[in-house]
Tab-separated table of C-alpha atoms and ligand atoms in Angstrom:
chain	number	residue	atom	x	y	z
A	1	MET	CA	45.236	160.520	4.633
A	2	LYS	CA	48.858	161.070	5.295
A	3	VAL	CA	50.383	157.611	5.943
A	4	LEU	CA	53.887	156.666	7.191
A	5	VAL	CA	54.717	153.286	5.737
A	6	VAL	CA	57.310	151.728	7.978
A	7	GLY	CA	59.210	149.051	5.963
A	8	GLY	CA	57.813	150.654	2.848
A	9	ALA	CA	60.888	149.721	0.733
A	10	GLY	CA	60.263	146.066	1.183
A	11	TYR	CA	58.204	143.567	-0.751
A	12	VAL	CA	54.667	144.025	0.642
A	13	GLY	CA	55.298	147.541	1.926
A	14	SER	CA	56.298	148.891	-1.442
A	15	HIS	CA	53.079	147.466	-3.031
A	16	ALA	CA	51.026	149.062	-0.233
A	17	VAL	CA	52.681	152.418	-1.053
A	18	ARG	CA	51.449	152.133	-4.637
A	19	ALA	CA	47.951	151.062	-3.565
A	20	LEU	CA	47.771	153.998	-1.042
A	21	GLU	CA	48.660	156.445	-3.741
A	22	ALA	CA	46.239	154.919	-6.198
A	23	ALA	CA	43.474	155.376	-3.600
A	24	GLY	CA	44.408	159.078	-3.215
A	25	HIS	CA	46.397	158.953	0.040
A	26	GLU	CA	49.798	160.424	0.605
A	27	ALA	CA	52.338	157.850	1.454
A	28	TRP	CA	55.790	158.328	2.952
A	29	VAL	CA	58.213	155.463	3.460
A	30	PHE	CA	60.302	154.923	6.629
A	31	ASP	CA	62.930	152.280	6.038
A	32	ASN	CA	66.530	151.409	7.081
A	33	LEU	CA	67.217	149.764	3.737
A	34	PHE	CA	68.705	146.729	5.386
A	35	GLN	CA	66.255	144.477	3.520
A	36	GLY	CA	64.336	147.093	1.515
A	37	HIS	CA	65.331	148.726	-1.788
A	38	ARG	CA	65.648	152.424	-2.501
A	39	ALA	CA	64.556	151.746	-6.012
A	40	ALA	CA	61.259	150.247	-4.737
A	41	VAL	CA	60.338	153.758	-3.212
A	42	PRO	CA	58.760	156.575	-5.259
A	43	LYS	CA	61.183	159.444	-5.699
A	44	GLY	CA	61.410	161.883	-2.798
A	45	LYS	CA	59.304	159.715	-0.489
A	46	LEU	CA	62.023	157.930	1.430
A	47	ILE	CA	62.901	158.792	5.025
A	48	GLN	CA	65.848	156.622	5.944
A	49	GLY	CA	65.658	155.730	9.637
A	50	ASP	CA	65.596	152.856	12.097
A	51	LEU	CA	62.918	151.462	14.276
A	52	LEU	CA	65.404	150.867	17.002
A	53	GLN	CA	66.169	154.695	17.089
A	54	PRO	CA	63.080	156.338	18.749
A	55	SER	CA	64.178	159.813	17.616
A	56	ASP	CA	64.108	158.652	13.931
A	57	LEU	CA	60.515	157.704	14.395
A	58	THR	CA	59.512	160.824	16.156
A	59	SER	CA	60.998	163.077	13.583
A	60	ALA	CA	59.489	161.101	10.683
A	61	LEU	CA	56.054	161.435	12.212
A	62	GLU	CA	56.616	165.125	12.746
A	63	ARG	CA	58.000	165.781	9.271
A	64	THR	CA	55.290	163.961	7.436
A	65	GLY	CA	52.271	165.023	9.627
A	66	ALA	CA	51.284	161.338	9.426
A	67	GLU	CA	47.703	160.580	10.546
A	68	ALA	CA	48.280	156.829	10.272
A	69	VAL	CA	50.979	154.148	10.093
A	70	MET	CA	51.264	150.985	8.164
A	71	HIS	CA	53.926	148.787	9.761
A	72	PHE	CA	55.681	146.158	7.545
A	73	ALA	CA	59.250	146.409	8.923
A	74	ALA	CA	60.240	142.970	10.400
A	75	LEU	CA	62.743	140.185	10.218
A	76	SER	CA	60.796	137.266	8.830
A	77	LEU	CA	62.875	134.169	8.286
A	78	VAL	CA	61.605	131.402	10.383
A	79	GLY	CA	64.898	129.403	10.503
A	80	GLU	CA	66.980	132.414	11.363
A	81	SER	CA	64.495	133.216	14.143
A	82	VAL	CA	65.199	129.859	15.738
A	83	THR	CA	69.017	130.289	15.683
A	84	ASP	CA	69.011	134.018	16.508
A	85	PRO	CA	65.916	134.829	18.547
A	86	ALA	CA	67.488	137.842	20.321
A	87	ARG	CA	67.609	139.767	17.006
A	88	TYR	CA	64.006	138.850	16.215
A	89	TYR	CA	62.678	139.943	19.555
A	90	GLU	CA	64.710	143.158	19.452
A	91	ASN	CA	63.901	144.115	15.920
A	92	ASN	CA	60.292	142.996	15.712
A	93	VAL	CA	58.987	143.473	19.316
A	94	VAL	CA	61.195	146.188	20.787
A	95	GLY	CA	61.226	148.054	17.437
A	96	THR	CA	57.431	147.999	17.318
A	97	LEU	CA	57.104	149.269	20.911
A	98	HIS	CA	59.250	152.184	19.945
A	99	LEU	CA	56.924	152.899	17.024
A	100	LEU	CA	53.858	152.569	19.302
A	101	GLU	CA	55.370	155.050	21.768
A	102	ALA	CA	56.293	157.507	19.064
A	103	MET	CA	52.775	157.336	17.717
A	104	ARG	CA	51.284	157.794	21.189
A	105	ALA	CA	53.418	160.774	21.909
A	106	LYS	CA	52.334	162.388	18.619
A	107	GLY	CA	48.629	161.457	18.908
A	108	VAL	CA	48.649	159.064	15.881
A	109	TRP	CA	46.235	156.359	16.678
A	110	ARG	CA	45.600	154.489	13.360
A	111	LEU	CA	47.881	151.496	12.674
A	112	VAL	CA	47.728	148.678	10.155
A	113	PHE	CA	50.177	145.927	11.066
A	114	SER	CA	51.588	142.909	9.087
A	115	SER	CA	50.909	139.800	11.012
A	116	THR	CA	51.235	136.300	9.783
A	117	ALA	CA	49.708	132.805	9.486
A	118	ALA	CA	52.790	131.735	11.453
A	119	THR	CA	50.892	132.930	14.603
A	120	TYR	CA	48.649	129.838	14.155
A	121	GLY	CA	51.598	127.366	14.392
A	122	GLU	CA	50.369	123.968	13.248
A	123	PRO	CA	46.622	124.376	13.104
A	124	GLU	CA	44.433	121.321	13.464
A	125	THR	CA	41.724	122.569	11.129
A	126	SER	CA	41.869	123.918	7.561
A	127	PRO	CA	40.914	126.340	6.240
A	128	ILE	CA	41.968	128.435	9.254
A	129	SER	CA	39.677	131.070	10.643
A	130	GLU	CA	40.690	133.878	12.983
A	131	ASP	CA	39.195	131.993	15.925
A	132	ALA	CA	41.786	129.125	15.570
A	133	PRO	CA	44.193	128.963	18.498
A	134	GLN	CA	47.253	131.012	17.995
A	135	LEU	CA	50.168	128.777	19.120
A	136	PRO	CA	53.181	129.789	17.100
A	137	ILE	CA	55.995	127.231	16.839
A	138	ASN	CA	58.869	129.473	16.222
A	139	PRO	CA	60.258	132.806	17.509
A	140	TYR	CA	59.301	134.615	14.291
A	141	GLY	CA	55.589	133.721	14.837
A	142	ARG	CA	55.861	134.405	18.592
A	143	THR	CA	57.173	137.966	17.915
A	144	LYS	CA	54.312	138.754	15.676
A	145	LEU	CA	51.822	137.342	18.218
A	146	ALA	CA	53.422	139.421	20.987
A	147	ILE	CA	52.880	142.500	18.845
A	148	GLU	CA	49.300	141.576	18.224
A	149	HIS	CA	48.805	141.397	22.017
A	150	ALA	CA	50.513	144.888	22.474
A	151	LEU	CA	48.166	146.343	19.845
A	152	GLN	CA	45.234	144.983	21.657
A	153	SER	CA	46.351	146.608	24.861
A	154	TYR	CA	47.165	149.946	23.211
A	155	SER	CA	43.775	149.877	21.583
A	156	THR	CA	42.007	149.272	24.896
A	157	ALA	CA	44.110	151.604	27.035
A	158	TYR	CA	45.023	154.424	24.711
A	159	GLY	CA	42.371	154.366	22.009
A	160	PHE	CA	44.569	153.092	19.092
A	161	GLY	CA	42.514	151.794	16.158
A	162	CYS	CA	44.439	148.782	14.819
A	163	ALA	CA	44.258	146.104	12.079
A	164	ALA	CA	46.421	143.090	12.457
A	165	LEU	CA	46.437	141.409	9.029
A	166	ARG	CA	47.529	137.833	9.036
A	167	TYR	CA	48.972	137.054	5.698
A	168	PHE	CA	49.324	133.651	4.283
A	169	ASN	CA	51.904	133.247	1.466
A	170	ALA	CA	52.572	136.598	-0.266
A	171	ALA	CA	53.429	136.146	-3.954
A	172	GLY	CA	53.393	137.892	-7.304
A	173	ALA	CA	54.429	141.356	-8.402
A	174	HIS	CA	52.904	144.768	-9.144
A	175	ALA	CA	50.921	145.067	-12.311
A	176	SER	CA	53.225	148.075	-13.436
A	177	GLY	CA	56.227	145.610	-13.609
A	178	GLU	CA	58.227	148.262	-11.613
A	179	ILE	CA	58.345	146.428	-8.226
A	180	GLY	CA	58.313	142.854	-7.184
A	181	GLU	CA	59.859	140.264	-4.855
A	182	ASP	CA	63.549	140.604	-4.219
A	183	HIS	CA	64.897	139.081	-0.960
A	184	SER	CA	68.499	138.246	-0.129
A	185	PRO	CA	68.807	135.360	0.577
A	186	GLU	CA	65.676	134.167	-1.270
A	187	THR	CA	63.915	131.411	0.631
A	188	HIS	CA	60.376	131.578	-0.967
A	189	LEU	CA	59.215	128.823	-3.261
A	190	ILE	CA	57.940	130.792	-6.297
A	191	PRO	CA	60.987	133.047	-6.809
A	192	ILE	CA	63.306	130.091	-6.252
A	193	VAL	CA	61.468	128.029	-8.862
A	194	LEU	CA	61.628	130.949	-11.317
A	195	GLN	CA	65.391	131.276	-10.749
A	196	VAL	CA	65.638	127.732	-12.165
A	197	ALA	CA	63.715	128.941	-15.152
A	198	LEU	CA	66.206	131.878	-15.496
A	199	GLY	CA	69.133	129.542	-15.468
A	200	GLN	CA	70.401	130.759	-12.062
A	201	ARG	CA	69.796	127.412	-10.292
A	202	GLU	CA	70.056	123.854	-11.585
A	203	HIS	CA	66.947	122.523	-9.987
A	204	ILE	CA	64.292	123.065	-7.380
A	205	THR	CA	64.499	121.089	-4.102
A	206	ILE	CA	61.181	119.986	-2.793
A	207	PHE	CA	61.320	120.049	1.033
A	208	GLY	CA	59.725	116.695	1.638
A	209	ASP	CA	57.109	114.688	-0.237
A	210	ASP	CA	55.776	112.484	2.445
A	211	TYR	CA	53.427	114.928	4.148
A	212	PRO	CA	49.813	113.935	4.675
A	213	THR	CA	48.487	115.700	1.605
A	214	PRO	CA	47.306	114.290	-1.745
A	215	ASP	CA	50.674	114.463	-3.485
A	216	GLY	CA	52.752	114.411	-0.294
A	217	THR	CA	54.006	118.044	-0.627
A	218	CYS	CA	53.005	120.944	1.584
A	219	ILE	CA	49.936	123.014	0.722
A	220	ARG	CA	49.975	126.780	1.023
A	221	ASP	CA	47.535	129.632	0.212
A	222	TYR	CA	49.386	132.041	-2.232
A	223	ILE	CA	47.863	135.523	-1.988
A	224	HIS	CA	48.818	138.092	-4.546
A	225	VAL	CA	50.766	140.998	-3.093
A	226	ASP	CA	48.411	143.598	-4.896
A	227	ASP	CA	45.431	141.844	-3.223
A	228	LEU	CA	47.265	142.161	0.100
A	229	ALA	CA	47.943	145.879	-0.572
A	230	ASP	CA	44.294	146.539	-1.482
A	231	ALA	CA	43.256	144.912	1.784
A	232	HIS	CA	45.621	147.163	3.695
A	233	VAL	CA	44.123	150.329	2.241
A	234	ARG	CA	40.581	149.121	2.952
A	235	ALA	CA	41.485	148.259	6.510
A	236	LEU	CA	43.083	151.612	7.003
A	237	GLU	CA	40.036	153.352	5.863
A	238	GLN	CA	37.841	151.509	8.316
A	239	LEU	CA	39.934	152.003	11.547
A	240	GLN	CA	38.008	153.204	14.530
A	241	PRO	CA	39.522	154.357	17.841
A	242	HIS	CA	39.528	151.761	20.643
A	243	ALA	CA	38.880	148.990	18.149
A	244	MET	CA	41.081	146.267	16.738
A	245	LEU	CA	40.553	144.115	13.550
A	246	GLN	CA	42.311	140.767	13.264
A	247	LEU	CA	41.856	139.393	9.848
A	248	ASN	CA	43.205	136.539	7.777
A	249	LEU	CA	44.336	137.468	4.257
A	250	GLY	CA	44.422	134.508	1.834
A	251	THR	CA	42.503	133.273	-1.136
A	252	GLY	CA	41.001	130.244	0.464
A	253	HIS	CA	42.526	128.044	-2.234
A	254	GLY	CA	45.509	125.755	-1.309
A	255	PHE	CA	48.171	124.629	-3.826
A	256	SER	CA	50.797	121.954	-3.097
A	257	VAL	CA	54.504	122.607	-3.829
A	258	ARG	CA	54.169	120.232	-6.842
A	259	GLN	CA	51.107	122.142	-8.164
A	260	VAL	CA	53.072	125.406	-7.897
A	261	ILE	CA	56.038	123.878	-9.714
A	262	ASP	CA	53.646	122.580	-12.449
A	263	ALA	CA	52.161	126.075	-12.765
A	264	CYS	CA	55.721	127.441	-13.239
A	265	ARG	CA	56.310	124.917	-16.001
A	266	GLN	CA	53.205	125.921	-17.821
A	267	VAL	CA	53.980	129.676	-17.511
A	268	THR	CA	57.714	129.540	-18.268
A	269	GLY	CA	57.831	126.563	-20.633
A	270	HIS	CA	60.887	125.410	-18.890
A	271	PRO	CA	61.148	121.753	-17.668
A	272	LEU	CA	62.162	122.841	-14.135
A	273	PRO	CA	63.950	119.776	-12.793
A	274	GLU	CA	63.033	118.870	-9.276
A	275	VAL	CA	64.825	116.954	-6.550
A	276	VAL	CA	63.210	115.788	-3.353
A	277	GLY	CA	65.169	116.767	-0.268
A	278	PRO	CA	64.522	116.512	3.475
A	279	LYS	CA	61.709	118.351	5.199
A	280	ARG	CA	62.379	121.863	6.390
A	281	ALA	CA	62.016	122.212	10.166
A	282	GLY	CA	58.763	123.762	11.208
A	283	ASP	CA	56.842	123.510	7.932
A	284	PRO	CA	53.177	122.698	8.700
A	285	PRO	CA	51.589	120.298	6.033
A	286	GLU	CA	48.793	122.782	5.187
A	287	LEU	CA	48.084	126.438	5.679
A	288	VAL	CA	44.994	127.732	3.985
A	289	ALA	CA	43.012	130.855	5.063
A	290	ASN	CA	39.340	131.296	5.702
A	291	SER	CA	39.205	134.920	4.761
A	292	ALA	CA	35.458	135.293	5.077
A	293	ARG	CA	35.829	137.914	7.855
A	294	ALA	CA	38.099	140.133	5.731
A	295	GLN	CA	35.877	139.710	2.649
A	296	SER	CA	32.877	140.877	4.514
A	297	LEU	CA	34.343	143.604	6.802
A	298	LEU	CA	36.551	145.113	4.149
A	299	ASP	CA	34.331	144.381	1.212
A	300	TRP	CA	37.464	142.802	-0.320
A	301	GLN	CA	37.920	139.947	-2.858
A	302	PRO	CA	41.259	138.674	-4.027
A	303	GLU	CA	41.578	138.979	-7.798
A	304	PHE	CA	44.279	136.384	-8.189
A	305	THR	CA	42.856	132.985	-7.234
A	306	THR	CA	44.843	130.462	-9.335
A	307	ALA	CA	48.496	129.416	-8.985
A	308	ARG	CA	48.925	130.153	-12.640
A	309	ALA	CA	47.781	133.766	-12.394
A	310	VAL	CA	50.035	134.408	-9.424
A	311	VAL	CA	52.999	132.768	-11.111
A	312	GLU	CA	52.370	134.751	-14.378
A	313	SER	CA	52.638	137.929	-12.445
A	314	ALA	CA	55.739	136.821	-10.653
A	315	TRP	CA	57.358	135.655	-13.941
A	316	ARG	CA	56.821	139.040	-15.648
A	317	TRP	CA	58.767	140.795	-12.834
A	318	HIS	CA	61.547	138.151	-12.612
A	319	GLN	CA	61.998	138.021	-16.407
A	320	ALA	CA	62.327	141.805	-16.606
A	321	HIS	CA	64.527	142.021	-13.413
A	322	PRO	CA	66.515	138.665	-13.323
A	323	HIS	CA	68.714	140.185	-10.625
A	324	GLY	CA	65.870	142.102	-8.808
A	325	PHE	CA	66.419	145.775	-8.090
A	326	ASP	CA	70.137	145.530	-8.907
A	327	ASP	CA	69.186	145.069	-12.475
A	328	ARG	CA	67.459	148.250	-13.372
A	329	SER	CA	67.110	148.915	-16.951
A	330	PRO	CA	68.109	152.466	-17.962
B	1	LIG	N1	59.607	124.990	-0.417
B	1	LIG	C1	60.258	123.987	-1.104
B	1	LIG	N2	61.508	124.314	-1.601
B	1	LIG	C2	62.060	125.559	-1.484
B	1	LIG	C3	61.312	126.603	-0.848
B	1	LIG	C4	60.177	126.299	-0.314
B	1	LIG	O1	59.822	122.806	-1.179
B	1	LIG	O2	63.194	125.768	-2.080
B	1	LIG	C5	58.293	124.675	0.220
B	1	LIG	C6	58.313	124.888	1.673
B	1	LIG	O3	58.728	123.779	2.372
B	1	LIG	C7	56.756	125.233	1.823
B	1	LIG	C8	56.362	125.874	0.541
B	1	LIG	O4	57.366	125.596	-0.364
B	1	LIG	O5	56.091	124.005	1.975
B	1	LIG	C9	56.260	127.368	0.732
B	1	LIG	O6	57.511	127.819	1.277
B	1	LIG	P1	57.903	129.400	1.454
B	1	LIG	O7	59.200	129.417	1.998
B	1	LIG	O8	57.745	130.045	0.120
B	1	LIG	O9	56.786	129.948	2.361
B	1	LIG	P2	56.475	129.450	3.879
B	1	LIG	O10	55.101	128.857	3.701
B	1	LIG	O11	57.497	128.752	4.551
B	1	LIG	O12	56.468	130.922	4.616
B	1	LIG	C10	55.296	131.616	4.804
B	1	LIG	C11	55.724	133.127	5.052
B	1	LIG	C12	56.473	133.164	6.292
B	1	LIG	C13	55.761	132.595	7.412
B	1	LIG	C14	55.298	131.189	7.163
B	1	LIG	C15	54.500	130.538	8.072
B	1	LIG	O13	56.541	133.549	3.922
B	1	LIG	O14	56.678	134.617	6.571
B	1	LIG	O15	54.646	131.109	5.905
B	1	LIG	O16	54.594	129.140	8.140
B	1	LIG	F1	56.389	132.579	8.598
């Protein structure tokens, strides 16, 4: 299938491009390169454009003859979404509506969308299944939930076949070593801990150690980015008109912040000094996926199920690219 990957120069999107190509699909990347990296896109496959410019989208769909879209482009910093919600609603919600309209105009009905565990807010049960109430507690999560609702409506009214894939904590890097995580600023736990191992930071600050968890630090479900990418391709291949899939993507295993730091110590051999700081606003104590639905509907199994395996993969990338995509070896 010809697939337009919107946000395909970003972290998860660039891994999905590799997975699409490995599965025999033809992937084209649409990205404004605000957060994405040109170097993450295979040569000749980048169409530079903006979701907020409807004509950019229409011409990209025309030029590629896309039969399907994967949509990764979003602003995704929880804290920033609280202080600047207007940007989040405009970029995430308005931008996605432009995409849906461009697809409708061109008769493209297949869409795989990056949703998030943040749509569940602070769930009362763990692991979280798709039936848990979606009560996001910040504008980022609310924008993603608003889009899920729009997809449901477009599916019913216009025949779109959609998959909203709710990721837990994406982590790790591509097996090739060519692409990996490179955010600016970096806010995610594993890359920050590995920056300490690389000598780029003095210590890791643990955001709170009095949560109601066994070691007092937050528990998350770290899902490898290649496992995520694989699930996207499987979801794409199963889309049916007038139907919407809503699936959690996680491993079902939760690791605390301290367990992740310990895994980083084992993998890097660095002592990784830690300091306990205040809690970060809006961090739920525990987010672990029940991914049984994705496993059965997509015939999908995450390959990386230990903190150590995920960290080893991330470490290979960060060691080879200590400054991310700016540090390309010749
Ligand atoms: N953490 C630290 N110190 C740091 C960075 C993170 O202790 O320097 C902790 C956080 O408090 C959290 C855990 O490590 O408990 C993981 O934090 P990340 O920032 O790596 O990931 P989040 O769980 O906050 O974020 C993920 C997704 C977001 C999504 C959010 C929903 O990356 O897109 O889950 O809660 F919005």
